[in-house]
Amino acid sequence: MATTVDKKIKNIYLLLERLAKGEGLYPQNEALQESFFGEVGEAQERALRRYLKEIHELYGHIVLTEKVPTEFSDRKVTIYRVVDKKRDVSEILKYFIDHSSDLSWLLQLVHENDPSILENMQDRQTLEANIKADNEIFLFKSNPFETLDTHHQHKLFSQAKIAVKNHEYHTIQYQYQEQETLHNVKCLKLIFMSNNWYLAIEEEDGNLRFLRLSFIHAIHYATDNTKSNYQLKVLEKYHDFFQTLQNPMTLNIPFQSARLKASPRIAIYFKEKMKPFFPSQKFIQENDDGSVEFSIDYTQSIEVLPFIKQWQPDLLLLSPKSLKEELLEDMQKSVALLRV
């Protein structure tokens, strides 16, 4: 005899089948109620609403909701449907066209990925003419989503997004240098930095970590059944930290400061009104010889040392002494390897 859980799973599967075929589903649909339960009424409507809501929570990246009038009433109902790539993206583009004065970068990006989504838009010929003209001006070499290049990674991203949105505990299988199973972690924030997606988590011992999405193998519900949703005050204690976060190596500890001097050859990149490389970067002075001094705050050496090394030999680390010694040790090791 089928259990309540078995019936629920079967019904959700059948609803997913209908959605995949392009049907728009809404719980007030009496024909849908009759098909699933053999009768109609408020109880059947509530059950369908629960099922559809669960589907939307799990597959929000492909299942959309929209308010539309039905054939039996002018009162709008919430319809669930699968994303229509051409229809939905073109509507978004139309919104931008109506509300923005400079769309060249957006249209170029769309055109390079899938120009067919412009088919349903008005005055398509004018849009395409503008895009073709801009082909000689713009070149896009990356975007935040190119790292999500497999179905598995898209699924993990969706799971992480729901976990962060609902302030959930989860158990995560992760492999960087070694394989780990991180039990009952709090999923705090999805962050795009250093050209990769990271999931910020708090471990059971209160330690904050950034997990690179491409190194996550699986995301499961928490092994402790008593842990489902954490309180918002957990996020509040990291508010200031997330605002000052510089890169994946930033720790949730007080900053210390490094003072540096850029030689005249690279000084232009570090002058007062140039875009900083770090949020904490501060211009100090321009010297008579054309060099520029500036400071960067950091929480651990690996947060800034790779950047300093990349500008060698034109970037001089003035202080602190401990960071200078670590940089010197690394450079001596590099020289030794070159001489082998």
Coordinates of C-alpha atoms in Angstrom, one line a residue:
M1 CA 0.0 0.0 0.0
A2 CA 1.4 3.4 -1.0
T3 CA 2.4 5.7 1.8
T4 CA 1.6 9.4 2.0
V5 CA 5.3 10.1 1.1
D6 CA 5.0 7.8 -1.9
K7 CA 1.9 9.6 -3.2
K8 CA 3.6 13.0 -2.7
I9 CA 6.7 12.0 -4.6
K10 CA 4.5 10.5 -7.4
N11 CA 2.4 13.7 -7.7
I12 CA 5.5 16.0 -7.7
Y13 CA 7.0 13.8 -10.5
L14 CA 3.8 14.0 -12.5
L15 CA 3.7 17.8 -12.0
L16 CA 7.3 18.1 -13.2
E17 CA 6.4 16.1 -16.2
R18 CA 3.6 18.5 -17.1
L19 CA 5.9 21.5 -16.5
A20 CA 8.6 20.0 -18.8
K21 CA 6.0 19.7 -21.5
G22 CA 5.3 23.4 -21.3
E23 CA 2.1 23.5 -19.3
G24 CA 1.3 26.4 -17.0
L25 CA 0.0 25.0 -13.7
Y26 CA -2.0 26.7 -11.0
P27 CA -3.6 25.1 -7.9
Q28 CA -7.0 26.6 -8.5
N29 CA -7.3 24.6 -11.8
E30 CA -10.2 22.2 -11.1
A31 CA -9.3 20.0 -14.0
L32 CA -5.8 19.6 -12.5
Q33 CA -7.3 18.8 -9.1
E34 CA -9.6 16.2 -10.6
S35 CA -6.7 14.6 -12.5
F36 CA -4.6 14.2 -9.4
F37 CA -7.1 13.6 -6.6
G38 CA -10.3 12.4 -8.3
E39 CA -12.2 15.3 -6.8
V40 CA -12.1 19.1 -6.4
G41 CA -12.1 21.4 -3.4
E42 CA -10.1 23.5 -1.0
A43 CA -8.1 20.6 0.3
Q44 CA -7.0 19.6 -3.2
E45 CA -6.1 23.2 -4.0
R46 CA -4.0 23.5 -0.9
A47 CA -2.2 20.2 -1.7
L48 CA -1.3 21.3 -5.2
R49 CA -0.1 24.7 -3.9
R50 CA 2.3 22.9 -1.5
Y51 CA 3.6 20.6 -4.3
L52 CA 4.1 23.5 -6.7
K53 CA 5.8 25.7 -4.1
E54 CA 8.2 22.9 -3.3
I55 CA 9.1 22.5 -7.0
H56 CA 9.7 26.2 -7.3
E57 CA 11.9 26.2 -4.2
L58 CA 14.0 23.3 -5.6
Y59 CA 14.1 24.4 -9.2
G60 CA 13.7 28.2 -9.0
H61 CA 16.3 28.7 -11.7
I62 CA 14.1 27.0 -14.3
V63 CA 10.6 27.2 -12.9
L64 CA 9.1 30.7 -12.9
T65 CA 5.9 32.1 -11.3
E66 CA 3.8 34.8 -12.8
K67 CA 0.4 36.4 -12.0
V68 CA -2.1 36.0 -14.9
P69 CA -5.9 36.1 -15.3
T70 CA -7.6 32.7 -15.9
E71 CA -10.2 31.7 -18.4
F72 CA -12.9 31.5 -15.6
S73 CA -12.2 34.8 -13.8
D74 CA -10.5 38.2 -14.1
R75 CA -8.9 37.5 -10.8
K76 CA -5.2 36.8 -11.3
V77 CA -3.7 33.5 -10.1
T78 CA -0.1 32.4 -9.7
I79 CA 0.9 30.2 -12.6
Y80 CA 4.0 28.0 -12.4
R81 CA 5.9 27.3 -15.7
V82 CA 9.3 26.4 -17.1
V83 CA 11.6 29.2 -18.3
D84 CA 11.1 30.0 -22.0
K85 CA 14.6 31.3 -22.9
K86 CA 13.6 33.4 -25.9
R87 CA 10.4 34.8 -24.3
D88 CA 11.8 35.6 -20.8
V89 CA 15.2 37.0 -21.8
S90 CA 13.7 39.2 -24.5
E91 CA 11.2 40.6 -22.0
I92 CA 14.1 41.5 -19.7
L93 CA 16.0 43.1 -22.6
K94 CA 12.9 45.1 -23.5
Y95 CA 12.7 46.4 -19.9
F96 CA 16.3 47.6 -20.1
I97 CA 15.6 49.2 -23.5
D98 CA 12.7 51.1 -22.0
H99 CA 14.6 52.2 -18.9
S100 CA 18.2 52.6 -20.0
S101 CA 20.0 55.0 -22.3
D102 CA 23.2 52.9 -22.9
L103 CA 22.6 49.2 -23.8
S104 CA 25.5 48.5 -26.1
W105 CA 27.4 46.3 -23.7
L106 CA 24.3 44.3 -22.8
L107 CA 23.2 43.8 -26.4
Q108 CA 26.7 42.8 -27.4
L109 CA 26.9 40.2 -24.6
V110 CA 23.5 38.8 -25.6
H111 CA 24.4 38.7 -29.3
E112 CA 27.7 36.8 -28.7
N113 CA 25.9 34.2 -26.6
D114 CA 22.6 33.7 -28.3
P115 CA 21.4 36.4 -30.8
S116 CA 18.2 34.4 -31.4
I117 CA 16.7 35.7 -28.2
L118 CA 16.2 39.0 -29.9
E119 CA 13.7 37.5 -32.4
N120 CA 10.6 38.4 -30.4
M121 CA 11.6 42.0 -29.8
Q122 CA 10.3 45.0 -31.7
D123 CA 12.5 46.7 -34.3
R124 CA 14.9 43.8 -34.3
Q125 CA 16.6 45.1 -37.5
T126 CA 17.7 48.3 -35.7
L127 CA 18.9 46.4 -32.7
E128 CA 20.9 44.0 -34.8
A129 CA 22.4 46.9 -36.8
N130 CA 23.6 48.5 -33.6
I131 CA 25.0 45.3 -32.3
K132 CA 27.0 44.6 -35.5
A133 CA 28.4 48.1 -35.4
D134 CA 29.5 47.5 -31.8
N135 CA 31.3 44.2 -32.7
E136 CA 34.3 46.3 -33.7
I137 CA 34.3 48.2 -30.4
F138 CA 33.7 45.6 -27.6
L139 CA 35.2 42.3 -26.7
F140 CA 34.0 40.3 -23.7
K141 CA 36.5 37.7 -22.5
S142 CA 34.7 36.6 -19.3
N143 CA 31.5 36.7 -17.3
P144 CA 30.6 35.5 -13.8
F145 CA 28.8 32.4 -15.1
E146 CA 31.4 30.9 -17.3
T147 CA 32.8 29.0 -14.3
L148 CA 29.4 27.1 -14.0
D149 CA 30.1 25.1 -17.1
T150 CA 28.4 21.8 -16.2
H151 CA 24.9 20.7 -15.2
H152 CA 26.3 19.5 -11.8
Q153 CA 27.8 22.9 -11.0
H154 CA 24.5 24.7 -12.0
K155 CA 22.6 22.4 -9.7
L156 CA 25.1 23.0 -6.8
F157 CA 24.8 26.8 -7.4
S158 CA 21.0 26.5 -7.2
Q159 CA 21.2 24.4 -4.0
A160 CA 23.6 26.9 -2.5
K161 CA 21.4 29.8 -3.5
I162 CA 18.3 28.3 -1.8
A163 CA 20.3 27.4 1.3
V164 CA 21.6 31.0 1.7
K165 CA 18.1 32.5 0.9
N166 CA 16.4 30.3 3.6
H167 CA 19.3 30.5 6.1
E168 CA 19.8 26.8 6.1
Y169 CA 22.2 24.3 7.7
H170 CA 23.7 21.8 5.3
T171 CA 26.4 19.1 5.1
I172 CA 28.9 19.7 2.3
Q173 CA 31.3 17.4 0.6
Y174 CA 34.4 19.4 -0.3
Q175 CA 37.8 18.7 -1.8
Y176 CA 40.6 21.3 -2.1
Q177 CA 43.9 19.7 -0.9
E178 CA 42.0 16.8 0.7
Q179 CA 38.5 15.5 0.8
E180 CA 36.3 16.8 3.7
T181 CA 32.8 16.3 4.8
L182 CA 31.6 19.5 6.6
H183 CA 28.7 18.6 8.8
N184 CA 25.9 21.0 9.8
V185 CA 27.4 24.2 8.4
K186 CA 25.5 27.5 8.1
C187 CA 25.3 28.7 4.5
L188 CA 25.8 32.5 4.8
K189 CA 26.4 34.1 1.4
L190 CA 27.3 33.4 -2.2
I191 CA 30.2 35.7 -3.2
F192 CA 31.8 36.2 -6.7
M193 CA 35.4 37.3 -6.2
S194 CA 38.7 36.7 -7.9
N195 CA 36.8 35.4 -11.0
N196 CA 35.2 32.5 -9.1
W197 CA 32.1 31.8 -7.1
Y198 CA 32.5 31.1 -3.3
L199 CA 30.1 29.9 -0.7
A200 CA 30.7 31.5 2.7
I201 CA 29.9 29.1 5.5
E202 CA 30.2 29.0 9.3
E203 CA 31.3 25.6 10.6
E204 CA 30.1 23.9 13.7
D205 CA 33.0 25.3 15.7
G206 CA 32.2 28.8 14.6
N207 CA 35.0 29.1 12.1
L208 CA 34.2 31.1 8.9
R209 CA 35.3 29.6 5.6
F210 CA 35.0 30.3 1.9
L211 CA 34.3 27.2 -0.2
R212 CA 35.1 27.6 -3.9
L213 CA 32.0 26.3 -5.7
S214 CA 34.0 24.3 -8.3
F215 CA 35.6 22.3 -5.4
I216 CA 32.2 21.4 -3.8
H217 CA 31.2 17.8 -4.7
A218 CA 27.8 17.7 -3.1
I219 CA 25.4 19.6 -0.8
H220 CA 23.1 17.6 1.5
Y221 CA 20.6 18.4 4.2
A222 CA 22.2 18.7 7.7
T223 CA 23.0 15.4 9.4
D224 CA 21.5 16.8 12.6
N225 CA 17.8 16.6 12.2
T226 CA 17.3 19.3 14.8
K227 CA 19.1 21.9 12.7
S228 CA 17.2 23.3 9.7
N229 CA 17.3 27.1 9.8
Y230 CA 19.8 29.3 11.7
Q231 CA 18.8 32.7 13.2
L232 CA 19.4 36.0 11.3
K233 CA 21.7 37.2 14.1
V234 CA 24.3 34.8 12.8
L235 CA 24.5 36.9 9.5
E236 CA 24.4 40.2 11.4
K237 CA 27.8 39.4 13.1
Y238 CA 29.4 39.1 9.7
H239 CA 27.9 42.3 8.2
D240 CA 30.9 44.5 8.6
F241 CA 33.3 41.7 7.5
F242 CA 31.4 41.2 4.2
Q243 CA 31.6 44.9 3.6
T244 CA 35.4 45.0 4.0
L245 CA 36.1 41.6 2.3
Q246 CA 39.0 41.9 -0.2
N247 CA 39.5 38.4 -1.6
P248 CA 39.1 34.8 -0.6
M249 CA 42.1 35.0 1.7
T250 CA 40.7 37.7 3.9
L251 CA 40.1 36.5 7.5
N252 CA 37.6 37.7 10.0
I253 CA 40.2 39.3 12.2
P254 CA 41.5 42.9 12.6
F255 CA 43.5 44.3 9.7
Q256 CA 47.2 45.3 9.8
S257 CA 48.7 47.7 7.2
A258 CA 51.5 47.4 4.7
R259 CA 53.2 50.4 3.2
L260 CA 54.5 50.1 -0.4
K261 CA 56.3 52.2 -3.0
A262 CA 55.7 51.9 -6.7
S263 CA 58.7 52.9 -9.0
P264 CA 58.3 55.7 -11.5
R265 CA 57.8 53.0 -14.2
I266 CA 54.5 51.7 -12.7
A267 CA 53.6 54.7 -10.6
I268 CA 50.7 55.7 -12.9
Y269 CA 48.7 52.7 -11.7
F270 CA 48.9 53.8 -8.1
K271 CA 48.3 57.5 -8.3
E272 CA 45.6 59.2 -6.2
K273 CA 42.7 59.0 -8.5
M274 CA 43.4 55.7 -10.1
K275 CA 41.1 52.7 -9.5
P276 CA 42.5 50.8 -6.5
F277 CA 43.4 47.1 -6.6
F278 CA 42.1 46.6 -3.1
P279 CA 39.2 48.1 -1.2
S280 CA 41.6 49.1 1.6
Q281 CA 44.2 50.7 -0.7
K282 CA 45.0 54.3 0.2
F283 CA 47.2 56.8 -1.6
I284 CA 49.9 58.3 0.6
Q285 CA 52.2 60.5 -1.5
E286 CA 53.9 61.1 -4.8
N287 CA 57.7 61.5 -4.4
D288 CA 60.0 63.9 -6.3
D289 CA 61.5 61.0 -8.2
G290 CA 58.0 60.1 -9.6
S291 CA 57.5 57.1 -7.4
V292 CA 54.2 56.7 -5.5
E293 CA 53.7 55.4 -1.9
F294 CA 50.5 53.8 -0.8
S295 CA 49.1 51.4 1.8
I296 CA 47.1 48.2 1.7
D297 CA 45.4 46.6 4.8
Y298 CA 45.5 42.8 5.1
T299 CA 44.6 40.0 7.6
Q300 CA 47.2 37.4 6.5
S301 CA 50.2 37.5 4.2
I302 CA 48.7 35.4 1.4
E303 CA 46.0 38.1 1.0
V304 CA 48.6 40.6 -0.4
L305 CA 51.9 38.8 -1.2
P306 CA 50.8 37.3 -4.6
F307 CA 49.8 40.9 -5.6
I308 CA 53.2 42.3 -4.5
K309 CA 55.1 39.6 -6.3
Q310 CA 53.3 40.2 -9.5
W311 CA 54.7 43.8 -9.7
Q312 CA 58.3 42.8 -8.9
P313 CA 60.8 44.3 -9.2
D314 CA 59.0 47.7 -9.4
L315 CA 57.0 47.5 -6.2
L316 CA 59.0 47.9 -3.0
L317 CA 57.6 46.7 0.3
L318 CA 58.5 49.2 2.9
S319 CA 56.8 47.8 6.0
P320 CA 56.0 45.8 8.1
K321 CA 59.3 44.0 8.7
S322 CA 57.6 40.6 9.2
L323 CA 55.9 40.8 5.8
K324 CA 59.2 41.9 4.2
E325 CA 61.0 38.9 5.7
E326 CA 58.4 36.5 4.3
L327 CA 58.5 38.1 0.9
L328 CA 62.3 37.8 0.9
E329 CA 62.2 34.2 1.9
D330 CA 59.7 33.4 -1.0
M331 CA 61.8 35.3 -3.5
Q332 CA 65.0 33.5 -2.4
K333 CA 63.3 30.1 -2.9
S334 CA 62.2 31.2 -6.4
V335 CA 65.7 32.3 -7.3
A336 CA 67.1 28.9 -6.1
L337 CA 64.6 27.1 -8.3
L338 CA 65.6 29.2 -11.3
R339 CA 69.3 28.2 -10.8
V340 CA 68.6 24.5 -10.8

